[in-house]
Amino acid sequence: AGDGDCGHTHARAARAIQEWVCAQPPPAAPAQLLSALADLLLEKMGGSSGVLYGLFLTAAARPLLNRSDLPMWADAMDAGIEAMQRYGGAAPGDRTMLDSLCAAAQALHALRSPGTDLLPVLATAVQSAEAAAEATRHMEAGAGRASYISSAQLLQPDPGAVAVAAVLRAVLEGLRS
């Protein structure tokens, strides 16, 4: 869907992150980590996905500058989504990566409740993102590169939405191990 580069740009990003982590320890402070990842993806990922992830991570870092408790991670997700919507022009329901991100963000709002355990909330967020990605299979593309293609040709879920769900699943699995 689109110009077919989503997998290539995400693979390029994954390789860049692996090389970066092997070359130096990533920053421990969450805001610095997200900012460094934003810079890395803007430089190495390429494509509109690289720009959108860069926007997302840069905005998500801001709420984490002074606090990084669980409620602030929910705020960070909301800030990142708001930046993507403002600069990218897409909205949930447009058959883009925002469909998965917004579904995950809704689940992550549970982090604002006192005494919440991260891993079950994150697992729910991942399941929500995966379900939202699958739901894009039946959506009309309202934004992104898929919007230039006939709906009759869009038979698969949106690749950006699937990629976001995969990234969130990787974060969950990384935290579990």
mmCIF file of C-alpha atoms in Angstrom:
data_model
loop_
_atom_site.group_PDB
_atom_site.id
_atom_site.type_symbol
_atom_site.label_atom_id
_atom_site.label_comp_id
_atom_site.label_asym_id
_atom_site.label_seq_id
_atom_site.Cartn_x
_atom_site.Cartn_y
_atom_site.Cartn_z
ATOM 1 C CA ALA A 1 0.000 0.000 0.000
ATOM 2 C CA GLY A 2 1.570 3.259 -1.056
ATOM 3 C CA ASP A 3 4.946 3.087 -2.721
ATOM 4 C CA GLY A 4 6.061 -0.139 -1.053
ATOM 5 C CA ASP A 5 8.932 1.264 1.002
ATOM 6 C CA CYS A 6 7.530 0.852 4.518
ATOM 7 C CA GLY A 7 9.325 -2.429 5.209
ATOM 8 C CA HIS A 8 12.588 -1.113 3.830
ATOM 9 C CA THR A 9 12.498 2.061 5.916
ATOM 10 C CA HIS A 10 11.659 0.133 9.090
ATOM 11 C CA ALA A 11 14.445 -2.369 8.412
ATOM 12 C CA ARG A 12 16.863 0.534 7.873
ATOM 13 C CA ALA A 13 15.716 2.013 11.197
ATOM 14 C CA ALA A 14 16.143 -1.305 13.019
ATOM 15 C CA ARG A 15 19.681 -1.709 11.685
ATOM 16 C CA ALA A 16 20.563 1.859 12.663
ATOM 17 C CA ILE A 17 19.247 1.336 16.195
ATOM 18 C CA GLN A 18 21.150 -1.952 16.536
ATOM 19 C CA GLU A 19 24.387 -0.324 15.382
ATOM 20 C CA TRP A 20 23.827 2.638 17.713
ATOM 21 C CA VAL A 21 23.194 0.415 20.749
ATOM 22 C CA CYS A 22 26.283 -1.672 19.960
ATOM 23 C CA ALA A 23 28.481 1.416 19.520
ATOM 24 C CA GLN A 24 27.533 3.174 22.753
ATOM 25 C CA PRO A 25 25.189 2.734 25.674
ATOM 26 C CA PRO A 26 21.931 4.585 25.050
ATOM 27 C CA PRO A 27 21.047 7.435 27.413
ATOM 28 C CA ALA A 28 19.425 6.218 30.633
ATOM 29 C CA ALA A 29 17.153 9.236 31.059
ATOM 30 C CA PRO A 30 13.894 8.609 29.123
ATOM 31 C CA ALA A 31 13.671 12.107 27.603
ATOM 32 C CA GLN A 32 17.265 11.920 26.376
ATOM 33 C CA LEU A 33 16.705 8.403 25.028
ATOM 34 C CA LEU A 34 13.626 9.427 23.033
ATOM 35 C CA SER A 35 15.375 12.559 21.737
ATOM 36 C CA ALA A 36 18.419 10.555 20.663
ATOM 37 C CA LEU A 37 16.180 8.004 18.932
ATOM 38 C CA ALA A 38 14.331 10.827 17.180
ATOM 39 C CA ASP A 39 17.611 12.236 15.856
ATOM 40 C CA LEU A 40 18.789 8.799 14.776
ATOM 41 C CA LEU A 41 15.570 7.995 12.920
ATOM 42 C CA LEU A 42 15.424 11.401 11.261
ATOM 43 C CA GLU A 43 18.961 10.858 9.995
ATOM 44 C CA LYS A 44 18.936 7.147 9.126
ATOM 45 C CA MET A 45 15.371 5.928 8.542
ATOM 46 C CA GLY A 46 14.333 8.108 5.660
ATOM 47 C CA GLY A 47 10.936 8.424 4.072
ATOM 48 C CA SER A 48 7.860 9.973 5.576
ATOM 49 C CA SER A 49 7.930 7.329 8.319
ATOM 50 C CA GLY A 50 11.297 8.592 9.539
ATOM 51 C CA VAL A 51 9.984 12.142 9.743
ATOM 52 C CA LEU A 52 6.802 11.052 11.526
ATOM 53 C CA TYR A 53 8.665 8.898 14.048
ATOM 54 C CA GLY A 54 11.088 11.777 14.606
ATOM 55 C CA LEU A 55 8.197 14.153 15.277
ATOM 56 C CA PHE A 56 6.524 11.631 17.549
ATOM 57 C CA LEU A 57 9.637 10.903 19.622
ATOM 58 C CA THR A 58 10.686 14.549 19.900
ATOM 59 C CA ALA A 59 7.250 15.538 21.203
ATOM 60 C CA ALA A 60 7.018 12.463 23.436
ATOM 61 C CA ALA A 61 10.333 13.363 25.090
ATOM 62 C CA ARG A 62 9.068 16.712 26.390
ATOM 63 C CA PRO A 63 6.692 15.431 29.113
ATOM 64 C CA LEU A 64 9.480 13.138 30.342
ATOM 65 C CA LEU A 65 12.038 15.901 30.927
ATOM 66 C CA ASN A 66 11.274 16.337 34.623
ATOM 67 C CA ARG A 67 9.400 13.143 35.496
ATOM 68 C CA SER A 68 9.304 9.683 34.003
ATOM 69 C CA ASP A 69 6.746 7.929 36.179
ATOM 70 C CA LEU A 70 4.058 5.794 34.534
ATOM 71 C CA PRO A 71 1.441 8.567 34.147
ATOM 72 C CA MET A 72 4.006 10.696 32.315
ATOM 73 C CA TRP A 73 4.538 7.888 29.782
ATOM 74 C CA ALA A 74 0.823 8.110 28.933
ATOM 75 C CA ASP A 75 1.258 11.880 28.553
ATOM 76 C CA ALA A 76 4.306 11.298 26.356
ATOM 77 C CA MET A 77 2.323 9.027 24.051
ATOM 78 C CA ASP A 78 -0.437 11.622 23.766
ATOM 79 C CA ALA A 79 2.091 14.383 23.036
ATOM 80 C CA GLY A 80 3.720 12.321 20.303
ATOM 81 C CA ILE A 81 0.399 11.542 18.666
ATOM 82 C CA GLU A 82 -0.690 15.172 18.821
ATOM 83 C CA ALA A 83 2.518 16.240 17.055
ATOM 84 C CA MET A 84 2.059 13.615 14.344
ATOM 85 C CA GLN A 85 -1.509 14.726 13.757
ATOM 86 C CA ARG A 86 -0.601 18.410 13.698
ATOM 87 C CA TYR A 87 2.308 18.090 11.286
ATOM 88 C CA GLY A 88 1.288 14.999 9.327
ATOM 89 C CA GLY A 89 -2.348 15.893 8.769
ATOM 90 C CA ALA A 90 -3.726 12.395 9.395
ATOM 91 C CA ALA A 91 -6.243 11.334 12.017
ATOM 92 C CA PRO A 92 -7.401 8.009 13.433
ATOM 93 C CA GLY A 93 -9.519 6.262 10.830
ATOM 94 C CA ASP A 94 -7.370 7.474 7.914
ATOM 95 C CA ARG A 95 -5.678 4.057 7.547
ATOM 96 C CA THR A 96 -2.253 5.104 8.827
ATOM 97 C CA MET A 97 0.136 4.358 11.671
ATOM 98 C CA LEU A 98 -2.003 6.667 13.794
ATOM 99 C CA ASP A 99 -4.700 4.015 13.957
ATOM 100 C CA SER A 100 -2.383 1.704 15.906
ATOM 101 C CA LEU A 101 -0.802 4.491 17.938
ATOM 102 C CA CYS A 102 -4.140 5.923 19.044
ATOM 103 C CA ALA A 103 -5.493 2.509 20.003
ATOM 104 C CA ALA A 104 -2.382 1.859 22.093
ATOM 105 C CA ALA A 105 -2.595 5.321 23.657
ATOM 106 C CA GLN A 106 -6.153 4.665 24.810
ATOM 107 C CA ALA A 107 -4.981 1.553 26.633
ATOM 108 C CA LEU A 108 -1.955 3.380 28.063
ATOM 109 C CA HIS A 109 -4.252 5.915 29.722
ATOM 110 C CA ALA A 110 -4.653 3.232 32.419
ATOM 111 C CA LEU A 111 -1.105 4.168 33.494
ATOM 112 C CA ARG A 112 -2.604 7.287 35.040
ATOM 113 C CA SER A 113 -4.383 5.199 37.687
ATOM 114 C CA PRO A 114 -2.477 4.814 40.974
ATOM 115 C CA GLY A 115 -0.883 1.431 41.566
ATOM 116 C CA THR A 116 -1.034 0.361 37.925
ATOM 117 C CA ASP A 117 1.344 -2.385 36.834
ATOM 118 C CA LEU A 118 3.148 -1.497 33.590
ATOM 119 C CA LEU A 119 3.413 -4.859 31.849
ATOM 120 C CA PRO A 120 -0.297 -5.795 31.839
ATOM 121 C CA VAL A 121 -1.218 -2.296 30.637
ATOM 122 C CA LEU A 122 1.439 -2.425 27.929
ATOM 123 C CA ALA A 123 0.248 -5.912 26.889
ATOM 124 C CA THR A 124 -3.271 -4.517 26.493
ATOM 125 C CA ALA A 125 -1.901 -1.577 24.517
ATOM 126 C CA VAL A 126 -0.058 -3.951 22.166
ATOM 127 C CA GLN A 127 -3.182 -6.049 21.632
ATOM 128 C CA SER A 128 -5.156 -2.872 20.926
ATOM 129 C CA ALA A 129 -2.538 -1.684 18.434
ATOM 130 C CA GLU A 130 -2.503 -5.058 16.687
ATOM 131 C CA ALA A 131 -6.310 -5.124 16.440
ATOM 132 C CA ALA A 132 -6.339 -1.550 15.125
ATOM 133 C CA ALA A 133 -3.699 -2.427 12.535
ATOM 134 C CA GLU A 134 -5.784 -5.361 11.336
ATOM 135 C CA ALA A 135 -8.876 -3.137 11.209
ATOM 136 C CA THR A 136 -7.127 -0.869 8.696
ATOM 137 C CA ARG A 137 -7.553 -3.683 6.174
ATOM 138 C CA HIS A 138 -11.165 -2.549 5.717
ATOM 139 C CA MET A 139 -10.628 1.212 5.876
ATOM 140 C CA GLU A 140 -10.638 3.783 3.133
ATOM 141 C CA ALA A 141 -7.242 5.512 3.044
ATOM 142 C CA GLY A 142 -7.739 9.149 3.984
ATOM 143 C CA ALA A 143 -4.085 10.109 4.290
ATOM 144 C CA GLY A 144 -0.620 8.790 3.594
ATOM 145 C CA ARG A 145 0.656 7.172 0.456
ATOM 146 C CA ALA A 146 -2.142 4.596 0.367
ATOM 147 C CA SER A 147 -4.610 7.441 -0.257
ATOM 148 C CA TYR A 148 -3.272 7.620 -3.819
ATOM 149 C CA ILE A 149 -4.278 4.027 -4.546
ATOM 150 C CA SER A 150 -7.710 2.652 -5.396
ATOM 151 C CA SER A 151 -9.447 1.093 -2.388
ATOM 152 C CA ALA A 152 -10.014 -2.042 -4.454
ATOM 153 C CA GLN A 153 -6.244 -2.590 -4.460
ATOM 154 C CA LEU A 154 -5.807 -2.137 -0.698
ATOM 155 C CA LEU A 155 -6.286 -5.716 0.447
ATOM 156 C CA GLN A 156 -3.773 -5.802 3.297
ATOM 157 C CA PRO A 157 -3.658 -3.881 6.581
ATOM 158 C CA ASP A 158 -1.836 -0.561 6.459
ATOM 159 C CA PRO A 159 1.899 -1.318 6.663
ATOM 160 C CA GLY A 160 2.623 1.662 8.917
ATOM 161 C CA ALA A 161 -0.063 0.556 11.374
ATOM 162 C CA VAL A 162 1.322 -2.990 11.333
ATOM 163 C CA ALA A 163 4.851 -1.652 11.887
ATOM 164 C CA VAL A 164 3.763 0.427 14.893
ATOM 165 C CA ALA A 165 2.109 -2.626 16.428
ATOM 166 C CA ALA A 166 5.286 -4.644 15.814
ATOM 167 C CA VAL A 167 7.458 -1.958 17.444
ATOM 168 C CA LEU A 168 5.181 -1.881 20.494
ATOM 169 C CA ARG A 169 5.260 -5.690 20.697
ATOM 170 C CA ALA A 170 9.081 -5.562 20.591
ATOM 171 C CA VAL A 171 9.117 -3.024 23.456
ATOM 172 C CA LEU A 172 6.825 -5.289 25.480
ATOM 173 C CA GLU A 173 8.942 -8.370 24.804
ATOM 174 C CA GLY A 174 12.106 -6.446 25.634
ATOM 175 C CA LEU A 175 10.677 -5.340 28.968
ATOM 176 C CA ARG A 176 9.519 -8.880 29.759
ATOM 177 C CA SER A 177 12.983 -10.363 29.197
#
